[in-house]
Coordinates of C-alpha atoms in Angstrom, one line a residue:
Chain A
M4 CA -24.9 -2.1 25.3
S5 CA -21.2 -2.9 25.4
S6 CA -21.8 -6.0 23.2
L7 CA -22.4 -3.7 20.2
P8 CA -19.2 -3.2 18.4
L9 CA -19.8 0.4 17.5
A10 CA -21.2 1.5 20.9
H11 CA -19.0 4.0 23.0
L12 CA -16.6 4.4 20.1
L13 CA -15.3 7.7 21.3
N14 CA -15.1 6.8 25.0
E15 CA -13.5 3.4 24.8
P16 CA -10.2 2.3 23.2
V17 CA -10.7 0.7 19.8
G18 CA -9.7 -2.9 19.2
V19 CA -8.1 -5.1 16.5
A20 CA -11.4 -5.5 14.8
H21 CA -11.7 -1.8 14.0
F22 CA -8.3 -1.8 12.5
M23 CA -9.2 -4.9 10.5
L24 CA -12.3 -3.1 9.2
V25 CA -10.2 -0.3 7.8
G26 CA -7.8 -2.8 6.3
A27 CA -10.7 -4.6 4.7
V28 CA -12.0 -1.4 3.2
M29 CA -8.6 -0.6 1.7
F30 CA -8.2 -4.2 0.5
V31 CA -11.5 -4.3 -1.3
C32 CA -10.9 -0.9 -2.9
G33 CA -7.5 -2.0 -4.1
A34 CA -8.9 -5.3 -5.4
L35 CA -11.7 -3.5 -7.3
C36 CA -9.1 -1.0 -8.6
M37 CA -7.0 -3.9 -10.0
A38 CA -10.1 -5.5 -11.5
T39 CA -11.8 -2.4 -13.1
K40 CA -9.1 0.1 -14.1
R41 CA -7.9 0.0 -17.7
N42 CA -4.8 2.2 -17.1
A43 CA -1.9 0.0 -16.1
L44 CA -0.8 2.6 -13.5
G45 CA -4.3 2.4 -12.0
V46 CA -3.8 -1.3 -11.5
L47 CA -0.5 -0.6 -9.8
M48 CA -2.2 1.8 -7.4
G49 CA -4.7 -0.9 -6.6
I50 CA -1.9 -3.3 -5.7
E51 CA -0.4 -0.6 -3.4
L52 CA -3.8 -0.3 -1.7
V53 CA -4.1 -4.1 -1.2
L54 CA -0.7 -4.3 0.3
N55 CA -1.5 -1.5 2.7
G56 CA -4.7 -3.2 3.8
A57 CA -2.7 -6.3 4.6
N58 CA -0.1 -4.1 6.5
I59 CA -2.8 -2.6 8.7
N60 CA -3.8 -6.1 9.8
F61 CA -0.2 -7.1 10.6
I62 CA 0.3 -4.0 12.7
A63 CA -3.1 -4.4 14.5
F64 CA -2.4 -8.1 15.3
G65 CA 1.1 -7.2 16.6
S66 CA 0.0 -4.4 18.8
K67 CA -0.4 -5.0 22.5
Y68 CA -2.4 -1.7 22.9
L69 CA -5.4 -3.1 21.1
R70 CA -5.8 -6.5 22.8
N71 CA -6.5 -7.8 26.3
D72 CA -4.3 -10.9 26.1
A73 CA -0.5 -10.8 25.6
N74 CA -1.0 -13.4 22.8
T75 CA -0.1 -11.0 20.0
L76 CA 2.2 -11.2 17.1
G77 CA 4.4 -8.7 18.9
L78 CA 7.3 -7.4 17.0
D79 CA 6.9 -10.1 14.3
G80 CA 3.9 -8.2 12.9
Q81 CA 5.9 -5.0 12.6
L82 CA 8.8 -6.8 11.0
M83 CA 6.4 -8.5 8.5
S84 CA 4.9 -5.2 7.5
L85 CA 8.4 -3.8 7.0
F86 CA 9.2 -6.6 4.6
V87 CA 5.9 -6.0 2.9
I88 CA 6.8 -2.3 2.5
V89 CA 10.2 -3.2 1.0
L90 CA 8.6 -5.7 -1.4
A91 CA 6.0 -3.1 -2.5
A92 CA 8.7 -0.7 -3.3
A93 CA 10.6 -3.3 -5.3
E94 CA 7.5 -4.4 -7.1
A95 CA 6.6 -0.8 -8.0
A96 CA 10.0 -0.2 -9.5
V97 CA 9.8 -3.3 -11.7
A98 CA 6.2 -2.8 -12.7
L99 CA 6.8 0.8 -13.6
A100 CA 9.8 -0.3 -15.8
I101 CA 7.5 -2.9 -17.5
V102 CA 4.7 -0.3 -18.0
L103 CA 7.2 2.2 -19.5
N104 CA 8.5 -0.5 -21.9
F105 CA 5.0 -1.4 -22.9
Y106 CA 4.2 2.3 -23.5
N107 CA 7.3 2.7 -25.6
N108 CA 6.5 -0.3 -27.8
H109 CA 2.8 0.0 -28.1
D110 CA 2.1 3.7 -27.5
S111 CA -0.6 2.7 -24.9
V112 CA -1.0 2.0 -21.2
D113 CA -4.3 0.2 -21.8
V114 CA -4.1 -3.3 -20.1
D115 CA -6.7 -4.6 -22.5
R116 CA -4.2 -4.2 -25.3
A117 CA -1.5 -6.2 -23.6
E118 CA -2.2 -9.5 -25.3
Q119 CA 1.1 -10.4 -26.9
L120 CA 1.6 -13.4 -24.6
Q121 CA -1.8 -14.8 -25.5
G122 CA -1.5 -18.4 -26.9
Chain B
M27 CA -21.0 11.2 30.2
E28 CA -17.4 10.0 30.1
S29 CA -14.8 12.2 28.6
I30 CA -13.5 11.5 25.1
Y31 CA -10.7 9.0 24.8
W32 CA -8.4 10.9 22.4
P33 CA -6.7 7.9 20.7
S34 CA -10.1 6.6 19.6
F35 CA -10.9 10.0 18.2
F36 CA -7.7 10.1 16.2
F37 CA -8.3 6.5 15.1
L38 CA -11.7 7.5 13.8
L39 CA -10.2 10.6 12.0
F40 CA -7.3 8.7 10.4
A41 CA -9.6 5.7 9.5
A42 CA -12.1 7.9 7.8
L43 CA -9.4 9.7 5.9
A44 CA -7.7 6.4 4.8
C45 CA -10.9 4.7 3.8
G46 CA -12.4 7.8 2.2
F47 CA -9.4 8.4 0.0
A48 CA -9.1 4.7 -0.8
V49 CA -12.7 4.9 -2.1
A50 CA -11.8 8.1 -4.0
V51 CA -8.9 6.2 -5.7
L52 CA -11.3 3.6 -6.8
L53 CA -14.0 6.0 -8.1
A54 CA -11.8 8.6 -9.7
T55 CA -11.3 8.3 -13.5
N56 CA -8.5 10.8 -13.8
I57 CA -5.2 9.1 -13.2
V58 CA -3.5 12.2 -11.8
R59 CA -6.2 12.6 -9.2
M60 CA -5.9 8.9 -8.4
A61 CA -2.2 9.3 -7.6
F62 CA -3.0 12.3 -5.4
Y63 CA -5.7 10.5 -3.4
L64 CA -3.4 7.5 -3.0
V65 CA -0.8 9.8 -1.4
L66 CA -3.3 11.0 1.1
S67 CA -4.7 7.5 1.8
L68 CA -1.3 6.1 2.5
A69 CA -0.2 9.0 4.7
S70 CA -3.3 8.6 6.8
T71 CA -2.5 4.9 7.1
S72 CA 0.8 5.9 8.7
G73 CA -1.2 7.8 11.3
L74 CA -3.0 4.5 12.1
F75 CA 0.4 2.7 12.5
F76 CA 1.5 5.4 15.0
L77 CA -1.8 4.9 17.0
A78 CA -1.2 1.1 17.1
G79 CA 2.2 1.7 18.7
A80 CA 4.3 1.0 15.7
D81 CA 6.3 4.2 15.5
F82 CA 9.2 2.9 13.4
V83 CA 6.9 1.3 10.8
G84 CA 4.8 4.4 10.6
A85 CA 7.9 6.5 9.9
M86 CA 9.0 4.0 7.3
Q87 CA 5.5 4.1 5.7
L88 CA 5.9 7.9 5.3
M89 CA 9.5 7.7 4.0
I90 CA 9.4 4.6 1.7
Y91 CA 5.8 4.6 0.5
V92 CA 4.8 8.3 0.4
G93 CA 8.3 9.6 -0.2
G94 CA 9.6 6.9 -2.5
T95 CA 7.1 4.5 -4.1
L96 CA 4.5 7.1 -4.8
V97 CA 7.0 9.5 -6.3
L98 CA 8.0 6.6 -8.6
L99 CA 4.3 6.1 -9.5
I100 CA 3.8 9.8 -10.2
F101 CA 6.8 9.8 -12.5
G102 CA 5.1 7.0 -14.3
V103 CA 1.9 8.9 -14.6
M104 CA 3.7 12.0 -15.9
L105 CA 5.8 10.0 -18.4
T106 CA 2.7 8.3 -19.9
S107 CA 0.0 10.9 -19.4
Q108 CA -1.0 11.6 -22.9
E109 CA -4.4 13.2 -23.5
R110 CA -6.3 9.9 -24.1
F111 CA -4.8 8.1 -21.1
V112 CA -5.5 10.6 -18.4
E113 CA -9.2 9.7 -18.4
M114 CA -9.9 6.0 -19.1
K115 CA -13.5 5.0 -18.5
T116 CA -14.5 1.6 -17.2
M117 CA -17.4 -0.1 -18.7
A118 CA -20.7 -0.1 -16.7
G119 CA -20.9 -3.9 -16.6
D120 CA -17.5 -4.0 -14.9
W121 CA -18.6 -1.6 -12.3
V122 CA -21.7 -3.6 -11.4
L123 CA -19.9 -6.9 -11.2
G124 CA -17.1 -5.3 -9.2
F125 CA -19.4 -3.7 -6.7
I126 CA -21.3 -6.9 -6.2
A127 CA -18.1 -8.9 -5.6
G128 CA -16.5 -6.2 -3.6
S129 CA -19.4 -5.6 -1.2
A130 CA -19.7 -9.3 -0.6
L131 CA -16.0 -9.6 0.2
L132 CA -16.2 -6.5 2.5
A133 CA -19.3 -7.8 4.3
T134 CA -17.5 -11.2 4.9
L135 CA -14.3 -9.5 6.2
A136 CA -16.2 -7.2 8.5
W137 CA -18.3 -10.0 9.9
V138 CA -15.2 -12.1 10.6
A139 CA -13.4 -9.2 12.2
F140 CA -16.2 -8.4 14.6
S141 CA -17.1 -12.1 15.4
V142 CA -14.2 -12.6 17.8
P143 CA -14.9 -10.9 21.2
E144 CA -11.2 -10.5 22.0
W145 CA -10.6 -8.4 19.0
R146 CA -13.2 -5.7 20.0
G147 CA -10.8 -3.9 22.2
I148 CA -9.9 -3.6 25.9
D149 CA -11.5 -1.5 28.5
R150 CA -10.3 2.0 29.2
A151 CA -8.8 1.5 32.6
A152 CA -6.5 -1.3 31.3
A153 CA -5.6 0.7 28.3
E154 CA -4.5 3.7 30.3
E155 CA -2.2 1.5 32.4
L156 CA -0.2 0.3 29.4
E157 CA 3.2 1.8 29.0
V158 CA 4.3 3.0 25.6
E159 CA 7.5 1.5 24.4
A160 CA 9.8 2.6 21.6
T161 CA 10.1 -0.2 19.0
V162 CA 13.2 0.9 17.1
A163 CA 15.9 -0.9 19.0
P164 CA 14.1 -4.2 19.3
L165 CA 13.2 -4.1 15.6
A166 CA 16.9 -3.5 14.7
M167 CA 18.0 -6.4 17.0
G168 CA 15.4 -8.6 15.4
L169 CA 16.6 -7.8 11.9
L170 CA 20.2 -8.6 13.0
G171 CA 19.1 -11.9 14.4
A172 CA 19.3 -11.2 18.1
R173 CA 15.8 -10.9 19.5
T174 CA 15.5 -9.0 22.8
D175 CA 11.7 -9.1 23.0
G176 CA 11.1 -12.7 23.8
G177 CA 10.0 -13.8 20.4
S178 CA 11.5 -16.7 18.4
E179 CA 15.2 -17.1 18.9
Q180 CA 16.3 -16.9 15.4
G181 CA 15.2 -13.4 14.4
Y182 CA 15.1 -12.3 10.8
L183 CA 18.8 -12.1 9.7
L184 CA 18.2 -14.4 6.7
F185 CA 15.1 -12.5 5.6
F186 CA 17.0 -9.3 5.9
E187 CA 19.8 -10.6 3.7
V188 CA 17.4 -12.0 1.1
V189 CA 15.5 -8.7 1.0
S190 CA 18.8 -6.8 0.5
V191 CA 19.9 -9.0 -2.4
H192 CA 16.3 -8.8 -3.8
L193 CA 16.4 -5.0 -3.8
L194 CA 19.8 -5.0 -5.6
V195 CA 18.4 -7.5 -8.3
V196 CA 15.3 -5.4 -8.7
L197 CA 17.2 -2.2 -9.2
V198 CA 19.4 -3.7 -11.8
G199 CA 16.4 -5.4 -13.5
A200 CA 14.4 -2.2 -13.5
A201 CA 17.2 -0.2 -15.0
Y202 CA 17.7 -2.9 -17.7
L203 CA 14.0 -3.0 -18.5
A204 CA 13.4 0.7 -18.7
R205 CA 16.6 1.6 -20.6
A206 CA 16.2 3.7 -23.8
K207 CA 16.6 1.8 -27.0
M208 CA 19.7 2.8 -29.0
K209 CA 19.8 2.5 -32.8
R210 CA 22.1 -0.1 -34.2
G211 CA 25.4 0.8 -35.8
T212 CA 28.4 2.8 -34.7
A213 CA 28.2 6.4 -33.5
E214 CA 29.8 7.6 -36.7
E215 CA 27.2 6.0 -38.9
R216 CA 24.4 7.5 -36.8
T217 CA 25.8 11.0 -37.1
T218 CA 27.0 11.1 -40.7
Q219 CA 23.9 9.7 -42.4
V220 CA 21.7 12.6 -41.5
E221 CA 21.0 14.7 -44.6
P222 CA 21.7 18.4 -44.5
G223 CA 18.6 20.3 -43.4
A224 CA 16.8 17.2 -42.1
A225 CA 15.3 17.3 -38.6
L226 CA 17.4 15.7 -35.9
P227 CA 16.3 12.2 -35.0
N228 CA 15.0 11.9 -31.5

């Protein structure tokens, strides 16, 4: 029954696909957070989740411990995820400044009320 | 019955924690609880990074994300958490649409992930022969443009510089955007026009 992906999960090493599944769950949760939350900070947290889901995929594809072949991303995957972490930190700083500005001007963090740029 | 392969056990543990708290972030309506669940989810993710052999990235995940970015987010939550913003309900129609789209996306991604046989893992004997290597020194050399691990020759020096300048610009920009508004006029006008007995302006 080794063709089943979930068989022998505790006795055999996990592979890239299992990490990708975790990444997919975090990505989908983040995307739904971005779509459904009305609090601007909730949307920001959704973005963080999406970036982390992508990071898990980078790490998994770059790891030689998860694959048979040496044809991995290698260190490139880890460097990419480092850049993603840095960009996420920068994006959080700017987005937080914008949210605070919006809160000071409108007394609200409801993204539905942010319609000043509407044509 | 074979004995338990402990890395797989810890993978299952950290994966369940990361996914569970990610779902909790999505389902919680209280913004303070969302921030707390996000901390736990991202910390479990760093455990997954360690398991995949990325020790430096896992440490950076803990330091930058959990120690920096999330503290920033929690400050934002505290600065804006008035009574009516702590709990903001989403409309039921949004939930239904979101869950239909989300489950479709999740099913597609999971199917793609498990449809490639090489991605389903290696057998246990091969895994136990692999040597664990530290990644800090090769990563640092890669960032400085001198790869030692047989990747591309160029390395990431340019990206490193671009990210550095980007961080500087972002810090200046964030400070500029979030600064407190000062009232116009000189300092003398602002202090002398207050009537006696009036409340101090904030």
